[in-house]
Coordinates of C-alpha atoms in Angstrom, one line a residue:
Chain A
M2 CA 109.2 111.5 107.0
T3 CA 107.2 109.7 109.6
L4 CA 104.7 110.3 112.3
E5 CA 107.6 110.5 114.7
H6 CA 108.8 113.6 112.9
F7 CA 105.5 115.3 113.5
M8 CA 105.5 114.3 117.1
N9 CA 108.9 115.2 118.2
N10 CA 109.1 118.9 117.3
A11 CA 106.8 121.3 119.1
I12 CA 107.3 123.8 116.4
S13 CA 106.4 123.1 112.8
P14 CA 109.1 123.7 110.2
W15 CA 107.0 126.5 108.5
M16 CA 106.9 128.4 111.8
R17 CA 110.7 128.9 111.7
E18 CA 110.3 131.4 108.8
E19 CA 109.3 134.9 109.6
G20 CA 106.3 136.3 107.8
P21 CA 105.0 139.8 107.3
D22 CA 103.9 141.6 110.6
S23 CA 105.0 138.6 112.5
D24 CA 105.5 140.7 115.7
I25 CA 101.7 140.5 116.0
V26 CA 100.3 138.0 113.5
L27 CA 101.6 134.5 114.4
S28 CA 100.0 132.7 111.5
S29 CA 97.5 132.8 108.6
R30 CA 95.4 129.9 107.8
I31 CA 93.0 129.0 104.9
R32 CA 90.7 126.1 105.3
L33 CA 88.5 124.7 102.5
A34 CA 85.6 122.2 103.1
R35 CA 84.9 119.9 100.2
N36 CA 82.8 116.8 99.7
I37 CA 82.5 114.1 97.1
A38 CA 79.4 114.3 95.0
D39 CA 77.8 110.9 95.2
I40 CA 78.8 109.7 98.7
P41 CA 76.8 110.6 101.8
Y42 CA 78.5 113.0 104.1
P43 CA 80.7 111.6 107.0
L44 CA 78.4 112.3 109.9
F45 CA 75.7 110.1 108.3
A46 CA 77.5 107.8 106.0
E47 CA 78.1 104.1 106.7
D48 CA 81.7 103.2 107.6
E49 CA 81.9 101.2 104.4
K50 CA 81.4 104.3 102.3
L51 CA 83.8 106.3 104.3
A52 CA 86.4 103.5 104.0
E53 CA 86.1 104.0 100.2
V54 CA 86.8 107.7 100.5
Q55 CA 89.7 107.1 102.8
S56 CA 91.3 104.4 100.7
L57 CA 90.9 106.4 97.5
F58 CA 93.0 109.2 98.9
Q59 CA 95.5 106.8 100.4
Q60 CA 96.0 105.2 97.1
E61 CA 96.2 108.4 95.1
Y62 CA 98.0 110.7 97.4
A63 CA 100.0 108.9 100.1
N64 CA 103.7 109.7 100.0
K65 CA 103.2 111.9 97.0
S66 CA 104.9 115.2 96.6
F67 CA 103.2 118.2 94.9
Q68 CA 105.0 121.4 93.9
E69 CA 106.9 122.6 97.0
Y70 CA 104.9 120.3 99.3
S71 CA 106.9 117.1 99.7
D72 CA 106.0 113.8 100.9
F73 CA 102.4 113.7 102.0
Q74 CA 102.2 111.4 105.0
F75 CA 99.0 109.5 105.2
I76 CA 97.9 108.9 108.8
L77 CA 94.9 106.8 109.9
V78 CA 93.5 108.3 113.0
R79 CA 92.5 104.9 114.5
D80 CA 96.2 103.9 114.5
L81 CA 97.1 106.8 116.7
S82 CA 97.5 106.6 120.5
S83 CA 95.5 109.1 122.5
V84 CA 98.7 111.1 123.3
E85 CA 99.6 111.2 119.6
K86 CA 96.1 112.5 118.7
R87 CA 96.5 115.1 121.3
V88 CA 99.8 116.3 120.1
L89 CA 98.6 116.6 116.5
V90 CA 95.6 118.6 117.8
E91 CA 97.9 120.9 119.9
K92 CA 100.0 121.5 116.8
H93 CA 96.8 122.3 114.9
L94 CA 97.5 119.6 112.4
I95 CA 94.2 117.8 113.0
S96 CA 91.0 119.0 114.6
P97 CA 89.4 117.7 117.8
H98 CA 86.4 116.5 115.7
L99 CA 88.7 114.2 113.7
T100 CA 90.0 112.5 116.8
K101 CA 86.4 111.8 118.0
H102 CA 85.2 110.2 114.8
T103 CA 88.0 107.7 114.3
N104 CA 86.6 104.8 112.4
E105 CA 87.6 105.8 108.9
S106 CA 89.1 109.2 109.5
A107 CA 92.5 110.1 108.3
A108 CA 94.9 113.0 107.7
M109 CA 97.5 113.7 105.0
I110 CA 100.2 116.1 106.3
S111 CA 102.9 117.6 104.1
G112 CA 106.5 117.2 105.3
N113 CA 106.8 120.8 106.4
E114 CA 103.5 120.6 108.2
Q115 CA 102.2 123.5 106.2
V116 CA 99.4 121.5 104.5
S117 CA 97.1 119.2 106.3
I118 CA 94.2 117.5 104.5
M119 CA 91.7 115.9 106.9
I120 CA 89.6 113.1 105.4
N121 CA 86.2 112.2 106.8
E122 CA 86.1 115.1 109.2
E123 CA 82.7 116.8 109.2
D124 CA 83.2 117.0 105.5
H125 CA 84.9 114.4 103.3
L126 CA 87.8 116.8 102.9
R127 CA 89.1 119.6 104.9
I128 CA 92.1 121.2 103.3
Q129 CA 94.2 123.4 105.6
L130 CA 97.2 125.6 104.9
Y131 CA 99.3 127.6 107.3
F132 CA 101.7 130.4 106.6
P133 CA 103.8 132.5 109.1
G134 CA 102.7 136.1 109.6
L135 CA 100.0 137.8 107.7
Q136 CA 99.9 136.1 104.3
L137 CA 96.2 135.3 103.6
R138 CA 96.2 136.0 99.9
H139 CA 99.2 133.9 99.3
A140 CA 97.7 131.1 101.5
L141 CA 94.5 131.3 99.4
E142 CA 96.4 131.0 96.1
K143 CA 98.2 127.9 97.4
A144 CA 95.0 126.5 98.8
F145 CA 93.4 126.7 95.4
V146 CA 96.3 124.9 93.8
I147 CA 96.0 122.0 96.3
D148 CA 92.3 122.0 95.9
D149 CA 92.7 121.6 92.1
W150 CA 95.2 118.8 92.7
L151 CA 92.8 116.9 94.8
E152 CA 89.9 117.5 92.4
E153 CA 91.8 115.7 89.7
K154 CA 90.7 112.4 91.3
V155 CA 87.1 113.2 92.6
N156 CA 83.9 114.9 91.6
Y157 CA 83.2 117.6 94.2
A158 CA 79.6 118.2 95.4
F159 CA 79.0 121.6 93.8
D160 CA 75.9 123.5 92.8
E161 CA 75.9 126.5 90.5
T162 CA 73.9 128.8 92.8
K163 CA 74.8 127.3 96.2
G164 CA 78.5 126.7 95.6
Y165 CA 80.4 123.9 97.4
L166 CA 77.9 121.8 99.2
T167 CA 79.1 121.2 102.7
T168 CA 77.7 119.2 105.7
C169 CA 77.0 122.3 107.7
P170 CA 75.0 125.2 106.2
T171 CA 77.5 127.6 107.8
N172 CA 80.2 126.5 105.4
V173 CA 78.2 126.3 102.1
G174 CA 79.3 128.4 99.2
T175 CA 83.1 128.9 99.3
G176 CA 83.5 126.3 102.0
M177 CA 86.3 128.6 103.1
R178 CA 87.3 129.7 106.5
A179 CA 90.2 132.2 106.5
S180 CA 91.8 132.9 109.9
V181 CA 94.7 134.6 111.5
M182 CA 96.2 134.0 114.9
M183 CA 97.1 137.3 116.6
H184 CA 99.0 138.2 119.7
L185 CA 97.3 141.2 121.2
P186 CA 98.7 141.7 124.7
A187 CA 98.6 145.5 124.7
L188 CA 95.0 145.6 123.6
V189 CA 94.1 143.3 126.4
L190 CA 96.2 145.2 128.9
T191 CA 94.5 148.5 128.0
R192 CA 91.1 146.7 127.9
Q193 CA 90.5 147.9 124.4
I194 CA 89.9 144.4 123.0
N195 CA 86.5 144.2 124.8
R196 CA 85.3 147.3 123.0
M197 CA 86.6 146.1 119.7
M198 CA 85.2 142.6 119.7
P199 CA 81.5 143.6 119.1
A200 CA 82.6 145.8 116.2
I201 CA 84.5 143.0 114.7
N202 CA 81.6 140.7 115.1
Q203 CA 79.3 143.1 113.3
L204 CA 81.6 142.9 110.3
G205 CA 80.8 139.2 109.9
L206 CA 84.0 138.1 111.6
V207 CA 84.5 135.9 114.6
V208 CA 87.0 136.3 117.4
R209 CA 88.0 133.1 119.3
G210 CA 90.7 131.7 121.6
I211 CA 93.7 129.8 120.3
Y212 CA 92.1 126.4 120.1
G213 CA 89.1 127.4 118.2
E214 CA 85.4 127.4 119.0
G215 CA 84.7 127.8 122.7
S216 CA 88.3 128.1 123.8
E217 CA 89.5 131.0 125.8
A218 CA 92.2 133.4 124.7
L219 CA 95.2 131.8 126.4
G220 CA 98.3 133.9 126.3
N221 CA 96.5 136.9 124.7
I222 CA 96.3 135.0 121.4
F223 CA 93.2 135.5 119.4
Q224 CA 91.9 133.8 116.3
I225 CA 90.0 136.0 113.9
S226 CA 88.1 134.4 111.0
N227 CA 85.3 135.0 108.6
Q228 CA 81.8 133.8 109.5
I229 CA 80.1 134.2 106.1
T230 CA 80.9 131.8 103.3
L231 CA 78.1 132.5 100.9
G232 CA 77.6 135.5 98.6
K233 CA 81.2 136.8 98.6
S234 CA 84.1 135.5 96.6
E235 CA 87.1 134.0 98.5
E236 CA 89.2 136.9 97.4
D237 CA 86.7 139.4 98.8
I238 CA 86.4 137.5 102.1
V239 CA 90.1 137.5 102.5
E240 CA 90.4 141.1 101.6
D241 CA 87.8 142.1 104.2
L242 CA 89.4 140.0 106.9
E243 CA 92.8 141.4 106.0
S244 CA 91.7 145.0 106.3
V245 CA 90.3 144.3 109.8
V246 CA 93.5 142.5 110.8
N247 CA 95.5 145.5 109.6
Q248 CA 93.5 147.8 111.7
L249 CA 94.0 145.6 114.7
I250 CA 97.7 145.5 114.1
E251 CA 97.7 149.3 114.0
H252 CA 95.7 149.6 117.3
E253 CA 97.9 147.0 119.0
R254 CA 101.1 148.9 117.9
N255 CA 99.6 152.2 119.1
A256 CA 98.6 150.6 122.4
R257 CA 102.2 149.2 122.8
D258 CA 103.6 152.7 122.2
V259 CA 101.3 154.3 124.7
I260 CA 102.2 151.8 127.4
M261 CA 105.9 152.2 126.6
K262 CA 105.5 155.9 127.0
E263 CA 103.2 156.2 129.9
S264 CA 104.3 153.4 132.2
P265 CA 107.6 152.0 131.0
I266 CA 108.7 150.9 134.4
A267 CA 105.5 149.0 135.2
L268 CA 105.7 147.3 131.8
E269 CA 109.3 146.4 132.2
D270 CA 108.5 145.1 135.6
R271 CA 105.7 143.0 134.3
I272 CA 107.8 141.5 131.5
Y273 CA 110.8 140.7 133.7
R274 CA 108.6 139.2 136.5
S275 CA 107.2 136.9 133.9
Y276 CA 110.6 136.1 132.6
G277 CA 111.6 135.3 136.2
V278 CA 108.7 133.0 136.6
L279 CA 109.5 131.1 133.4
A280 CA 113.2 130.9 134.2
Y281 CA 112.9 129.8 137.8
S282 CA 109.6 128.3 138.7
R283 CA 109.4 124.6 139.6
V284 CA 105.6 124.1 139.2
I285 CA 103.6 126.0 136.6
E286 CA 100.1 125.6 135.3
S287 CA 99.5 126.1 131.6
K288 CA 97.4 129.2 132.1
E289 CA 100.1 131.0 134.1
A290 CA 102.8 129.8 131.7
S291 CA 100.8 131.1 128.7
N292 CA 100.4 134.5 130.3
C293 CA 104.1 134.7 131.2
I294 CA 105.1 133.6 127.7
S295 CA 102.8 136.3 126.3
N296 CA 104.5 138.9 128.4
V297 CA 108.0 137.7 127.5
R298 CA 107.1 137.7 123.9
L299 CA 105.9 141.3 124.2
G300 CA 109.2 142.1 125.8
I301 CA 111.1 140.6 122.9
D302 CA 108.9 142.5 120.4
L303 CA 109.5 145.8 122.2
G304 CA 113.3 145.2 122.4
I305 CA 113.2 145.0 126.2
I306 CA 114.3 141.4 126.3
K307 CA 117.2 140.7 124.0
D308 CA 119.0 137.5 123.0
T309 CA 115.8 135.4 123.0
S310 CA 114.2 134.6 119.7
R311 CA 110.5 135.1 119.1
N312 CA 110.3 131.5 117.8
I313 CA 111.2 130.0 121.1
L314 CA 107.9 131.4 122.4
N315 CA 105.8 129.9 119.6
E316 CA 107.5 126.7 120.4
L317 CA 106.9 127.0 124.2
M318 CA 103.1 127.6 123.5
V319 CA 102.9 124.1 122.1
L320 CA 105.5 122.5 124.3
I321 CA 103.5 123.3 127.4
Q322 CA 100.3 121.7 126.3
P323 CA 99.2 118.5 128.2
G324 CA 99.5 116.2 125.2
F325 CA 102.9 117.3 124.2
L326 CA 104.2 117.0 127.8
Q327 CA 102.9 113.4 128.0
H328 CA 104.4 112.6 124.7
Y329 CA 107.7 113.9 126.0
A330 CA 107.4 112.0 129.3
K331 CA 106.3 108.9 127.3
K332 CA 103.6 108.2 129.9
T333 CA 100.4 109.6 131.3
L334 CA 101.0 112.3 133.9
T335 CA 98.9 113.6 136.8
P336 CA 98.1 117.3 136.6
L337 CA 100.8 118.0 139.2
E338 CA 103.4 116.0 137.4
R339 CA 102.5 117.9 134.3
D340 CA 103.0 121.2 136.0
V341 CA 106.4 120.1 137.3
L342 CA 107.5 118.8 133.9
R343 CA 106.2 122.0 132.2
A344 CA 108.3 124.2 134.5
S345 CA 111.4 122.1 133.9
L346 CA 111.0 122.1 130.1
I347 CA 110.5 125.8 130.0
R348 CA 113.6 126.4 132.2
E349 CA 115.6 124.1 130.0
R350 CA 114.4 125.8 126.8
L351 CA 115.2 129.3 128.1
Q352 CA 118.7 128.0 129.2
L353 CA 119.4 126.8 125.6
E354 CA 119.0 130.3 124.3
K355 CA 121.7 131.7 126.5
Chain B
M15 CA 91.7 141.8 138.8
E16 CA 91.3 138.6 140.7
C17 CA 88.1 136.7 141.6
Q18 CA 86.7 137.8 145.0
E19 CA 85.6 134.2 145.8
C20 CA 88.6 132.0 145.0
H21 CA 91.3 134.7 144.8
E22 CA 93.0 132.6 142.2
R23 CA 91.5 133.1 138.8
P24 CA 91.0 136.5 137.2
A25 CA 87.5 137.9 137.5
T26 CA 85.9 137.7 134.2
L27 CA 82.3 138.5 135.2
H28 CA 81.2 141.7 136.9
F29 CA 77.8 142.1 138.4
T30 CA 76.2 145.0 140.1
Q31 CA 73.6 144.0 142.7
V32 CA 71.1 146.6 143.9
I33 CA 69.2 145.6 147.1
N34 CA 67.1 148.2 148.8
G35 CA 69.0 150.9 147.0
K36 CA 72.3 149.6 148.2
K37 CA 74.7 148.9 145.4
T38 CA 77.3 146.1 145.6
E39 CA 79.8 145.1 143.0
I40 CA 80.6 141.5 142.5
R41 CA 83.7 140.5 140.6
V42 CA 84.1 136.8 140.1
C43 CA 85.5 134.2 137.7
E44 CA 83.4 132.0 135.6
V45 CA 83.9 128.9 137.7
C46 CA 82.9 130.6 141.0
A47 CA 80.0 132.4 139.3
K48 CA 78.6 129.0 138.3
E49 CA 79.3 127.4 141.7
K50 CA 77.8 130.3 143.7
G51 CA 74.8 130.5 141.3
Y52 CA 75.4 134.0 140.0
V53 CA 74.8 132.7 136.6
N54 CA 72.9 129.7 135.2
Y55 CA 74.1 127.9 132.1
P56 CA 71.6 125.7 130.4
E57 CA 74.2 123.0 130.1
E58 CA 78.0 122.7 129.8
G59 CA 78.9 125.2 127.2
Y60 CA 76.7 126.6 124.5
S61 CA 78.1 125.7 121.1
L62 CA 77.6 127.4 117.8
H63 CA 75.6 124.3 116.9
N64 CA 73.0 125.0 119.6
L65 CA 72.7 128.5 118.3
L66 CA 72.3 127.2 114.8
T67 CA 69.6 124.7 115.4
G68 CA 67.9 127.5 117.2
L69 CA 67.9 129.4 114.0
F70 CA 66.4 126.6 112.1
N71 CA 63.5 126.2 114.4
F72 CA 62.4 129.8 113.9
D73 CA 58.8 129.1 112.9
T74 CA 57.9 125.8 114.4
T75 CA 54.3 127.0 115.2
K76 CA 53.7 127.6 111.5
M77 CA 55.1 124.2 110.7
E78 CA 52.3 122.5 112.5
S79 CA 49.8 123.7 109.9
P80 CA 48.9 121.1 107.3
A81 CA 50.4 123.1 104.4
F82 CA 53.8 122.9 106.1
Q83 CA 53.3 119.3 107.2
Q84 CA 54.3 118.1 103.7
V85 CA 57.4 120.2 103.6
K86 CA 58.3 119.0 107.1
D87 CA 58.2 115.4 106.1
L88 CA 60.3 115.8 102.9
Q89 CA 62.9 113.0 102.8
C90 CA 66.1 113.0 100.8
P91 CA 66.0 110.1 98.3
Q92 CA 69.8 109.7 98.5
C93 CA 70.6 109.5 102.2
G94 CA 67.1 109.2 103.7
M95 CA 67.4 112.3 105.9
T96 CA 64.1 114.1 106.6
F97 CA 63.7 117.8 106.9
S98 CA 62.9 117.6 110.6
Q99 CA 66.0 115.5 111.1
F100 CA 68.0 118.1 109.2
K101 CA 66.5 120.9 111.4
E102 CA 67.4 119.0 114.5
A103 CA 71.0 118.1 113.5
G104 CA 71.7 121.3 111.7
K105 CA 73.7 119.3 109.2
F106 CA 73.1 117.9 105.7
G107 CA 73.3 114.2 105.1
C108 CA 74.6 114.4 101.5
A109 CA 74.8 116.7 98.5
T110 CA 71.3 115.7 97.3
C111 CA 69.8 117.1 100.6
Y112 CA 70.4 120.5 99.1
D113 CA 68.1 119.7 96.2
T114 CA 65.5 117.9 98.4
F115 CA 65.1 120.7 100.9
S116 CA 65.8 123.6 98.4
D117 CA 62.4 125.2 98.9
R118 CA 63.1 125.6 102.6
L119 CA 66.8 126.5 102.5
D120 CA 67.0 130.1 101.4
P121 CA 65.5 131.6 104.6
I122 CA 68.0 129.5 106.6
L123 CA 71.0 130.5 104.4
R124 CA 69.9 134.1 104.6
R125 CA 70.0 134.0 108.3
V126 CA 73.4 132.3 108.5
H127 CA 75.1 134.3 105.7
A128 CA 73.9 137.8 106.3
G129 CA 71.2 137.7 103.6
N130 CA 73.1 135.9 100.9
T131 CA 71.8 132.9 99.1
K132 CA 74.0 132.8 96.0
H133 CA 77.6 131.6 95.6
S134 CA 80.0 133.9 93.9
G135 CA 83.3 132.3 94.4
K136 CA 85.4 129.5 93.0
I137 CA 84.0 126.9 90.6
P138 CA 85.5 123.5 90.6
K139 CA 87.6 122.8 87.5
R140 CA 86.0 119.6 86.6
A141 CA 82.4 120.6 87.2
G142 CA 83.2 123.7 85.2
D143 CA 84.6 121.5 82.3
D144 CA 81.6 119.3 82.7
L145 CA 79.2 122.1 82.5
Q146 CA 81.0 123.6 79.4
M147 CA 81.0 120.2 77.7
K148 CA 77.3 119.7 78.4
R149 CA 76.6 123.0 76.9
R150 CA 78.7 122.2 73.8
L151 CA 77.0 118.9 73.4
Q152 CA 73.6 120.6 73.5
S153 CA 74.6 123.0 70.7
F154 CA 76.0 120.1 68.6
K155 CA 72.8 118.3 68.9
E156 CA 70.8 121.3 67.7
Q157 CA 73.2 121.7 64.8
L158 CA 72.8 118.0 63.9
Q159 CA 69.0 118.4 63.9
Q160 CA 69.3 121.4 61.5
L161 CA 71.7 119.6 59.2
I162 CA 69.4 116.5 59.0
E163 CA 66.5 118.8 58.2
K164 CA 68.6 120.3 55.4
E165 CA 69.6 116.8 54.3
A166 CA 73.3 117.7 54.6
F167 CA 74.1 114.2 55.6
E168 CA 77.9 114.4 55.1
E169 CA 78.2 117.4 57.5
A170 CA 75.7 115.8 59.8
A171 CA 77.9 112.7 60.1
E172 CA 80.8 114.9 61.1
V173 CA 78.8 116.5 63.8
R174 CA 77.5 113.1 65.0
D175 CA 81.1 111.9 65.4
K176 CA 81.9 115.0 67.5
I177 CA 78.8 114.3 69.7
K178 CA 79.9 110.7 70.2
A179 CA 83.4 111.8 71.2
L180 CA 82.1 114.4 73.6
E181 CA 79.7 111.9 75.1
A182 CA 82.5 109.5 75.6
R183 CA 84.6 112.1 77.4
L184 CA 81.7 113.1 79.6
R185 CA 81.2 109.4 80.6
D186 CA 84.9 109.2 81.4
L187 CA 84.6 112.3 83.6
E188 CA 81.7 110.9 85.4
A189 CA 83.4 107.6 86.0
G190 CA 86.2 109.6 87.7
D191 CA 88.8 109.0 85.1
N192 CA 90.6 112.1 84.1
S193 CA 93.0 110.8 81.5

């Protein structure tokens, strides 16, 4: 397992499995923030101290396997090219923050890309686990197991009343952010999502676009996560999030039914037009591509488009990102060149399905 | 619906303008809204971080009074961060900051975490063990004291050995050796 392996496939191995409710929930993620007790936190520590942290984990965990997670690959961020960094961000394996603080930052990624442990991000450790579909509880259990495994070698910064002591006060307590990626085209189409968002926010949850804070909802994909980390147990937080997600799933399914019933032709037209654009365009911007991909995916979920797997669209969403395109082209591309390559990759990929 | 200025991007901002009783609807995208001056953003983007530091600065007027001056200048002995630096950055410098600024933290945490200030989730295994061991050590020490007072020296020696073993294990734990 090498860096090459992470770079060459747009779709992570774990995405190939289907999870519960995967027609609407693309993935579930648990992230834990942890720090080492006696070392200043990454934003303010000297490089020397951060080098200690980084090399400790390299020595103890690089190339190790643990339970079903094989072959943790240790990657020093400063050794990555800018395109490589971008691809790992586009695949959600590392955060944009990590790529900006490169001196002593690193990541350990499991062979199936399900577990990614970032070192010297905003906190000394950021443990991330991804699961296909809606599997938050399961993801939480596994995250705890990985957490305990890492704790074998370090003393965590922890306080009996304040919990895990993180760099940012918004993470203190559990240090946990649970999130799900949801595809909600029908709620967008029927404009229900705008009414729902304030209600979701009031429940202490946050709705964001696909690439996290500040990003827009490309391709009708929304990320929903907990805001509060203090005062509630991890299990309760996950349960609350899950119940909201379940309601959203129900509303999305109802909205899909309504559209299917009330304007089947308009819907079919929209879906096939998008399919046509993906299958035949020669120049395509990422935003248009994302919207078309979302429509086609909806068509697949509703049984309108057959013989195309859902997975191919998860794959396309990453494949069309600027970093991935440039990695594929093996050179930097102008925006126009990117749009041309994007169109040709999408055409090729749809052709493969036939 | 497309933006009425550029006719390219979808209109995400809708304004209703009323001039001399005449109502006009404006539907534009964010980019055009910014260009045409329909909206003013303080700077590029408004991150969660800006919001947060706003929260921390909630009572700056009070902070000027001498009583608060002392708190304001609190400095973390471990990493050197002062309370005013913390307020500005919105981030802690190290674990000890939490102790150093503890008197001023609860209002901030309450604001960020919907009124909560107490953790009720996972406890690290090792810190948990550590805590338990420290408690056991304390009770052994009390036992030892009682045994010595009773002049039960043989039993006292046994307890003393237990204390020594526990202390050694605690030292190992603190040195980061788990074996």
